[in-house]
CSV table of C-alpha atoms in Angstrom, one decimal:
chain,number,residue,atom,x,y,z
C,441,MET,CA,0.0,0.0,0.0
C,442,SER,CA,1.3,3.4,-1.0
C,443,LYS,CA,2.6,5.6,1.9
C,444,LYS,CA,1.1,9.1,2.0
C,445,ILE,CA,3.4,12.1,2.6
C,446,LEU,CA,1.7,15.4,3.5
C,447,THR,CA,3.9,18.3,2.2
C,448,ILE,CA,3.3,21.7,3.8
C,449,VAL,CA,4.4,24.9,2.0
C,450,GLY,CA,3.5,28.5,2.4
C,451,ALA,CA,6.2,30.8,1.2
C,452,ARG,CA,8.4,31.3,-1.9
C,453,PRO,CA,11.5,29.4,-0.7
C,454,GLN,CA,9.4,26.4,0.2
C,455,PHE,CA,7.7,26.3,-3.2
C,456,ILE,CA,11.2,26.1,-4.8
C,457,LYS,CA,12.4,23.3,-2.6
C,458,ALA,CA,9.1,21.4,-2.8
C,459,ALA,CA,9.4,21.6,-6.6
C,460,ALA,CA,12.6,19.6,-6.5
C,461,ILE,CA,11.2,17.0,-4.1
C,462,SER,CA,7.9,16.7,-6.0
C,463,ARG,CA,9.8,15.9,-9.2
C,464,ALA,CA,11.8,13.3,-7.4
C,465,PHE,CA,8.6,11.6,-6.1
C,466,LEU,CA,8.1,10.3,-9.6
C,467,ASP,CA,11.0,7.8,-8.9
C,468,PHE,CA,9.3,6.6,-5.7
C,469,PRO,CA,6.0,5.0,-6.8
C,470,ASP,CA,5.4,3.5,-3.3
C,471,MET,CA,4.9,7.0,-1.9
C,472,THR,CA,2.2,9.5,-2.7
C,473,GLU,CA,2.5,13.2,-2.1
C,474,VAL,CA,-0.4,15.4,-0.9
C,475,MET,CA,0.5,19.1,-1.1
C,476,VAL,CA,-0.9,21.7,1.4
C,477,HIS,CA,-0.5,25.4,0.8
C,478,THR,CA,-1.1,27.4,4.0
C,479,GLY,CA,-1.5,30.7,2.1
C,480,GLN,CA,1.3,32.5,4.0
C,481,HIS,CA,2.4,34.2,0.7
C,482,PHE,CA,-1.0,35.1,-0.6
C,483,ASP,CA,-0.1,37.5,-3.4
C,484,ALA,CA,-0.4,35.7,-6.7
C,485,ASP,CA,3.0,37.1,-7.8
C,486,MET,CA,4.5,35.6,-4.7
C,487,SER,CA,2.7,32.3,-4.8
C,488,ASP,CA,0.7,30.9,-7.7
C,489,ILE,CA,3.4,31.7,-10.3
C,490,PHE,CA,5.8,29.3,-8.7
C,491,PHE,CA,3.4,26.3,-9.0
C,492,ASP,CA,3.0,27.1,-12.7
C,493,GLU,CA,6.7,27.7,-13.5
C,494,LEU,CA,8.3,24.9,-11.5
C,495,ASP,CA,5.9,22.0,-12.3
C,496,ILE,CA,4.7,21.7,-8.7
C,497,PRO,CA,1.4,19.8,-8.4
C,498,LYS,CA,-1.4,22.1,-7.5
C,499,PRO,CA,-2.1,22.0,-3.8
C,500,VAL,CA,-4.8,19.5,-2.7
C,501,HIS,CA,-5.6,21.8,0.2
C,502,SER,CA,-5.3,25.6,0.2
C,503,LEU,CA,-5.8,27.1,3.7
C,504,ASN,CA,-5.7,30.8,2.8
C,505,VAL,CA,-4.1,31.8,6.1
C,506,ASN,CA,-2.2,35.1,5.9
C,507,GLY,CA,-1.9,38.4,7.6
C,508,GLY,CA,-1.9,39.1,11.3
C,509,GLY,CA,0.9,38.8,13.9
C,510,HIS,CA,3.1,35.7,14.1
C,511,GLY,CA,1.1,34.1,16.9
C,512,GLU,CA,-2.2,34.7,15.3
C,513,MET,CA,-1.0,33.4,11.9
C,514,THR,CA,0.6,30.3,13.4
C,515,GLY,CA,-2.4,29.6,15.5
C,516,ARG,CA,-4.8,29.7,12.6
C,517,MET,CA,-2.5,27.5,10.5
C,518,LEU,CA,-2.2,25.0,13.4
C,519,GLU,CA,-6.0,24.7,13.7
C,520,LYS,CA,-6.5,24.2,9.9
C,521,LEU,CA,-3.6,21.9,9.5
C,522,GLU,CA,-4.8,19.6,12.3
C,523,ARG,CA,-8.1,19.2,10.4
C,524,VAL,CA,-6.3,18.4,7.2
C,525,MET,CA,-4.1,15.8,8.9
C,526,LEU,CA,-7.1,14.2,10.6
C,527,ASP,CA,-8.8,13.9,7.3
C,528,GLU,CA,-5.8,12.7,5.2
C,529,LYS,CA,-4.2,10.5,7.9
C,530,PRO,CA,-0.7,10.8,6.4
C,531,ASP,CA,2.2,8.5,7.2
C,532,MET,CA,4.6,11.4,7.5
C,533,VAL,CA,4.5,15.2,7.3
C,534,LEU,CA,7.2,17.0,5.3
C,535,ILE,CA,8.1,20.5,6.3
C,536,TYR,CA,10.7,23.0,4.9
C,537,GLY,CA,12.8,25.7,6.3
C,538,ASP,CA,11.8,28.1,9.0
C,539,THR,CA,8.6,29.9,8.3
C,540,ASN,CA,5.4,30.1,10.4
C,541,SER,CA,4.0,27.4,8.1
C,542,THR,CA,7.0,25.2,9.1
C,543,LEU,CA,6.3,25.6,12.8
C,544,ALA,CA,2.6,25.1,12.5
C,545,GLY,CA,3.0,22.0,10.4
C,546,ALA,CA,5.5,20.5,12.9
C,547,LEU,CA,3.3,21.2,15.9
C,548,ALA,CA,0.1,20.0,14.3
C,549,ALA,CA,1.8,16.7,13.3
C,550,VAL,CA,3.6,15.9,16.5
C,551,LYS,CA,0.5,16.5,18.6
C,552,LEU,CA,-1.3,13.9,16.4
C,553,LEU,CA,1.7,11.5,16.7
C,554,ILE,CA,2.6,11.8,13.0
C,555,PRO,CA,6.3,11.6,12.3
C,556,VAL,CA,7.8,14.8,10.9
C,557,ALA,CA,10.6,15.2,8.3
C,558,HIS,CA,12.3,18.6,8.3
C,559,ILE,CA,14.3,19.7,5.2
C,560,GLU,CA,17.0,22.2,6.0
C,561,ALA,CA,17.3,21.1,9.6
C,562,GLY,CA,20.0,22.3,11.9
C,563,LEU,CA,20.5,25.7,10.5
C,564,ARG,CA,21.2,28.4,13.1
C,565,SER,CA,21.8,32.1,13.0
C,566,PHE,CA,22.0,32.1,16.9
C,567,ASN,CA,19.8,35.3,16.9
C,568,ARG,CA,16.7,34.5,18.9
C,569,ALA,CA,15.3,37.9,18.0
C,570,MET,CA,14.6,36.4,14.5
C,571,PRO,CA,11.2,34.7,14.3
C,572,GLU,CA,12.7,32.3,11.8
C,573,GLU,CA,15.3,31.2,14.4
C,574,ILE,CA,12.6,30.2,16.9
C,575,ASN,CA,10.7,28.4,14.1
C,576,ARG,CA,13.6,26.3,13.0
C,577,VAL,CA,14.8,25.4,16.5
C,578,MET,CA,11.3,24.3,17.6
C,579,ALA,CA,10.7,22.4,14.4
C,580,ASP,CA,14.0,20.5,14.7
C,581,HIS,CA,13.2,19.4,18.3
C,582,VAL,CA,9.9,17.7,17.4
C,583,SER,CA,11.1,16.2,14.1
C,584,THR,CA,11.7,12.5,13.5
C,585,LEU,CA,13.9,12.8,10.4
C,586,LEU,CA,16.2,15.8,10.1
C,587,PHE,CA,17.8,16.5,6.7
C,588,CYS,CA,20.8,18.8,7.0
C,589,PRO,CA,22.4,20.5,4.0
C,590,THR,CA,25.9,20.8,5.7
C,591,GLN,CA,28.1,19.4,8.4
C,592,SER,CA,27.7,22.6,10.4
C,593,ALA,CA,24.0,22.0,10.5
C,594,VAL,CA,24.6,18.4,11.8
C,595,ASP,CA,27.0,19.8,14.4
C,596,ASN,CA,24.4,22.3,15.6
C,597,LEU,CA,21.8,19.5,16.1
C,598,ASN,CA,24.4,17.4,18.0
C,599,ALA,CA,25.2,20.3,20.3
C,600,GLU,CA,21.5,20.5,21.2
C,601,GLY,CA,21.4,16.8,21.9
C,602,ILE,CA,19.7,15.7,18.6
C,603,THR,CA,21.6,12.8,17.2
C,604,GLN,CA,19.0,10.3,16.0
C,605,GLY,CA,17.4,10.5,12.6
C,606,VAL,CA,19.9,13.1,11.4
C,607,PHE,CA,21.1,13.0,7.8
C,608,LYS,CA,23.6,15.1,5.9
C,609,VAL,CA,22.1,15.1,2.4
C,610,GLY,CA,23.4,18.2,0.5
C,611,ASP,CA,21.3,21.1,-0.5
C,612,VAL,CA,17.9,20.6,-2.2
C,613,MET,CA,18.2,24.2,-3.4
C,614,PHE,CA,21.1,23.1,-5.6
C,615,ASP,CA,18.7,20.6,-7.3
C,616,ALA,CA,16.1,23.3,-7.8
C,617,THR,CA,18.6,25.9,-9.1
C,618,ASN,CA,20.0,23.5,-11.7
C,619,PHE,CA,16.5,22.8,-13.0
C,620,ALA,CA,15.4,26.5,-13.0
C,621,THR,CA,18.6,27.9,-14.6
C,622,GLU,CA,18.3,25.6,-17.6
C,623,LYS,CA,14.6,26.3,-18.0
C,624,ALA,CA,14.9,30.0,-17.6
C,625,GLN,CA,17.3,30.4,-20.6
C,626,GLY,CA,14.4,30.0,-23.0
C,627,ALA,CA,11.5,31.0,-20.8
C,628,SER,CA,12.5,34.3,-19.2
C,629,SER,CA,12.6,37.7,-20.9
C,630,ILE,CA,13.1,39.7,-17.7
C,631,LEU,CA,16.4,41.3,-18.9
C,632,GLU,CA,14.6,42.7,-22.0
C,633,LYS,CA,11.7,43.9,-19.9
C,634,LEU,CA,13.9,45.8,-17.5
C,635,ALA,CA,16.4,46.9,-20.2
C,636,LEU,CA,19.3,45.3,-18.4
C,637,HIS,CA,22.6,44.1,-19.8
C,638,GLU,CA,24.4,41.0,-18.6
C,639,GLY,CA,27.0,41.6,-16.1
C,640,GLU,CA,26.2,45.3,-15.7
C,641,TYR,CA,23.8,45.3,-12.7
C,642,ALA,CA,23.3,43.9,-9.2
C,643,VAL,CA,20.1,42.2,-8.0
C,644,SER,CA,18.7,42.7,-4.5
C,645,THR,CA,15.9,41.4,-2.3
C,646,LEU,CA,14.7,43.0,1.0
C,647,HIS,CA,12.0,41.6,3.2
C,648,ARG,CA,13.1,40.4,6.6
C,649,ALA,CA,11.3,41.8,9.6
C,650,GLU,CA,14.6,43.0,11.2
C,651,ASN,CA,15.1,45.3,8.2
C,652,THR,CA,11.5,46.4,7.6
C,653,ASP,CA,9.9,46.7,11.0
C,654,THR,CA,11.5,50.0,12.1
C,655,CYS,CA,12.0,53.3,10.2
C,656,GLU,CA,15.7,53.4,11.4
C,657,ASN,CA,16.6,50.0,10.1
C,658,LEU,CA,14.8,50.3,6.7
C,659,THR,CA,16.4,53.8,6.2
C,660,HIS,CA,19.8,52.3,6.9
C,661,VAL,CA,19.6,49.4,4.5
C,662,LEU,CA,18.0,51.6,1.7
C,663,ASP,CA,20.7,54.1,2.0
C,664,TRP,CA,23.3,51.3,1.7
C,665,LEU,CA,21.6,50.0,-1.5
C,666,LYS,CA,21.3,53.5,-2.9
C,667,ASP,CA,25.0,54.0,-2.4
C,668,LYS,CA,25.7,50.7,-4.2
C,669,ALA,CA,23.4,51.9,-7.1
C,670,LYS,CA,25.9,54.7,-7.8
C,671,GLU,CA,28.4,52.0,-8.9
C,672,CYS,CA,25.9,50.0,-11.1
C,673,PRO,CA,22.1,49.7,-11.3
C,674,VAL,CA,20.5,47.7,-8.4
C,675,VAL,CA,17.4,45.8,-9.4
C,676,LEU,CA,15.0,45.4,-6.5
C,677,PRO,CA,11.9,43.2,-7.0
C,678,LEU,CA,9.8,44.9,-4.3
C,679,HIS,CA,8.3,42.6,-1.6
C,680,PRO,CA,4.8,43.6,-0.4
C,681,ARG,CA,6.1,43.9,3.2
C,682,THR,CA,8.9,46.3,2.1
C,683,ARG,CA,6.6,48.4,0.0
C,684,GLY,CA,4.1,48.8,2.8
C,685,ALA,CA,6.8,49.6,5.4
C,686,ALA,CA,8.3,52.3,3.1
C,687,GLU,CA,4.9,53.9,2.6
C,688,ARG,CA,4.3,53.7,6.4
C,689,PHE,CA,7.6,55.4,7.2
C,690,GLY,CA,7.5,57.9,4.3
C,691,LEU,CA,10.6,56.5,2.7
C,692,ASN,CA,11.5,56.3,-1.0
C,693,PHE,CA,13.4,54.1,-3.4
C,694,ASP,CA,15.1,56.8,-5.4
C,695,GLY,CA,18.1,55.5,-7.4
C,696,LEU,CA,17.0,51.9,-7.3
C,697,THR,CA,15.5,50.0,-10.2
C,698,LEU,CA,12.2,48.7,-8.9
C,699,CYS,CA,10.0,45.9,-10.3
C,700,ASP,CA,7.1,43.8,-9.0
C,701,PRO,CA,7.9,40.5,-7.4
C,702,VAL,CA,9.2,38.1,-10.0
C,703,GLY,CA,8.7,34.4,-10.6
C,704,TYR,CA,11.4,31.9,-9.9
C,705,LEU,CA,12.5,31.6,-13.5
C,706,ASP,CA,12.8,35.3,-13.9
C,707,MET,CA,14.8,35.4,-10.7
C,708,ALA,CA,17.1,32.6,-11.9
C,709,LYS,CA,17.7,34.7,-15.0
C,710,LEU,CA,18.3,37.9,-13.1
C,711,LEU,CA,20.8,36.0,-10.8
C,712,SER,CA,22.7,34.2,-13.6
C,713,ALA,CA,23.2,37.5,-15.6
C,714,SER,CA,24.0,39.8,-12.6
C,715,LYS,CA,27.2,41.2,-11.4
C,716,ALA,CA,26.5,40.8,-7.6
C,717,VAL,CA,23.7,40.0,-5.2
C,718,TYR,CA,22.5,42.0,-2.1
C,719,THR,CA,20.0,40.2,0.0
C,720,ASP,CA,18.5,39.5,3.4
C,721,SER,CA,17.1,36.2,2.2
C,722,GLY,CA,18.7,33.0,3.4
C,723,GLY,CA,17.9,31.1,0.2
C,724,LEU,CA,19.2,33.8,-2.2
C,725,GLN,CA,22.6,33.7,-0.5
C,726,LYS,CA,23.0,30.1,-1.6
C,727,GLU,CA,21.5,30.7,-5.0
C,728,ALA,CA,24.1,33.5,-5.5
C,729,TYR,CA,26.8,30.9,-4.8
C,730,PHE,CA,25.2,28.4,-7.2
C,731,HIS,CA,25.5,31.0,-9.9
C,732,LYS,CA,29.0,32.0,-8.7
C,733,LYS,CA,28.0,35.6,-7.9
C,734,PRO,CA,29.5,37.5,-5.0
C,735,CYS,CA,26.9,38.2,-2.4
C,736,VAL,CA,26.4,40.7,0.4
C,737,THR,CA,24.0,39.6,3.1
C,738,LEU,CA,22.0,42.6,4.5
C,739,ARG,CA,22.0,41.2,8.0
C,740,ASP,CA,24.3,41.0,11.0
C,741,GLU,CA,24.5,37.2,10.8
C,742,THR,CA,23.8,34.3,8.5
C,743,GLU,CA,22.8,30.7,8.9
C,744,TRP,CA,24.8,29.8,5.8
C,745,VAL,CA,28.2,30.3,7.4
C,746,GLU,CA,30.0,28.3,4.7
C,747,THR,CA,29.2,30.9,2.1
C,748,ILE,CA,31.2,33.4,4.3
C,749,GLU,CA,34.0,31.0,5.0
C,750,CYS,CA,34.5,30.2,1.3
C,751,GLY,CA,34.6,33.8,0.3
C,752,TRP,CA,31.4,34.1,-1.8
C,753,ASN,CA,29.4,36.0,0.8
C,754,ARG,CA,30.0,38.7,3.4
C,755,LEU,CA,27.9,40.5,6.0
C,756,TRP,CA,27.1,44.1,5.0
C,757,LYS,CA,28.9,45.6,8.0
C,758,VAL,CA,32.0,43.6,7.3
C,759,CYS,CA,34.1,44.9,4.4
C,760,ASP,CA,36.4,42.1,3.3
C,761,TYR,CA,35.8,39.0,1.2
C,762,LYS,CA,37.9,35.9,1.8
C,763,GLU,CA,39.5,34.0,-1.0
C,764,ARG,CA,36.8,32.3,-3.0
C,765,LYS,CA,36.7,28.5,-3.1
C,766,ASP,CA,34.0,25.9,-3.9
C,767,ILE,CA,31.6,24.6,-1.3
C,768,ASP,CA,31.7,20.9,-1.6
C,769,GLU,CA,29.0,20.3,1.1
C,770,TYR,CA,26.1,21.3,-1.0
C,771,GLY,CA,26.3,18.0,-2.9
C,772,ASP,CA,25.9,17.0,-6.5
C,773,GLY,CA,22.3,18.1,-7.2
C,774,ARG,CA,20.6,14.8,-6.0
C,775,ALA,CA,19.6,15.8,-2.5
C,776,SER,CA,16.0,15.3,-3.3
C,777,HIS,CA,16.5,11.6,-4.1
C,778,ILE,CA,18.6,11.1,-1.0
C,779,ILE,CA,15.9,12.6,1.2
C,780,LEU,CA,13.1,10.5,-0.3
C,781,LYS,CA,15.1,7.3,-0.1
C,782,ALA,CA,15.6,7.9,3.6
C,783,ILE,CA,11.9,8.6,4.1
C,784,GLU,CA,11.1,5.4,2.1
C,785,ASP,CA,13.4,3.4,4.3
C,786,TYR,CA,12.0,4.8,7.5
C,787,LEU,CA,8.4,4.1,6.5
C,788,GLY,CA,9.4,0.6,5.4
């Protein structure tokens, strides 16, 4: 009898990772995936387009939970996810990353005694002021299978007493990037739309609460980006949270090249043709490396420490890059198959 895996997604990075895993499910006929979209990213430009572009199966359940504070959002997700799990009776729940959807999925499952598999387990920024840090720590501590992209992630779990069910598998984002980059070559016209030339611009994203929740912080990071834009154009696909914060604080984006949020294929094209990347996104730091583009992380810490150590990334308040070298830990682009084989073995 086929084993049922309930996949929970809700935000852009999770759609991208889920796309790689969903394609790999085709090679595991004894397991069936049921996709649940919490609705955390509710803007069609931030959500629906990813399902269309990356060949992700349409969600069987769409919960439409978005807006409100962290506690309110997580609580509403928890309530609705519990109902879905009671109806579907999955053999395992699969969660990704560190969003409110991640935490709600983990809590709903563990309370129903359903085993949880966490992709991107063990990542730590060691900044408990970040909601994402709380989400990832709590999810790890209730998960049965923990799939780590790097040895440092394994070490973080071991330091917290988590040693069982831990797998170092490489980075599923590498799988996804390889697929998207090839597909984007013929499918994306974003450079023509924005009148950009290869190698003559930088691409930026800005959305983290630590950068957008106060006028002082948002002013600081926008001033930094505007200064960089004096060297070459800085393209900023504008996240709804950042747009709203700027309007609330009376700030402008003068000197930056703005566009609406872009799909994953357009972003893959923007990255592959860019000169540099400036971002507060965890996932984009790695994607910059996969495209071999120097990155500046617009935060005071990063969970992807190996990108710093290998010279492809730096924190925005630290000036020096180290000598660049390859990051072997991210694997060979088959992390998705390694993950599903481990789940298959666990479920018998």
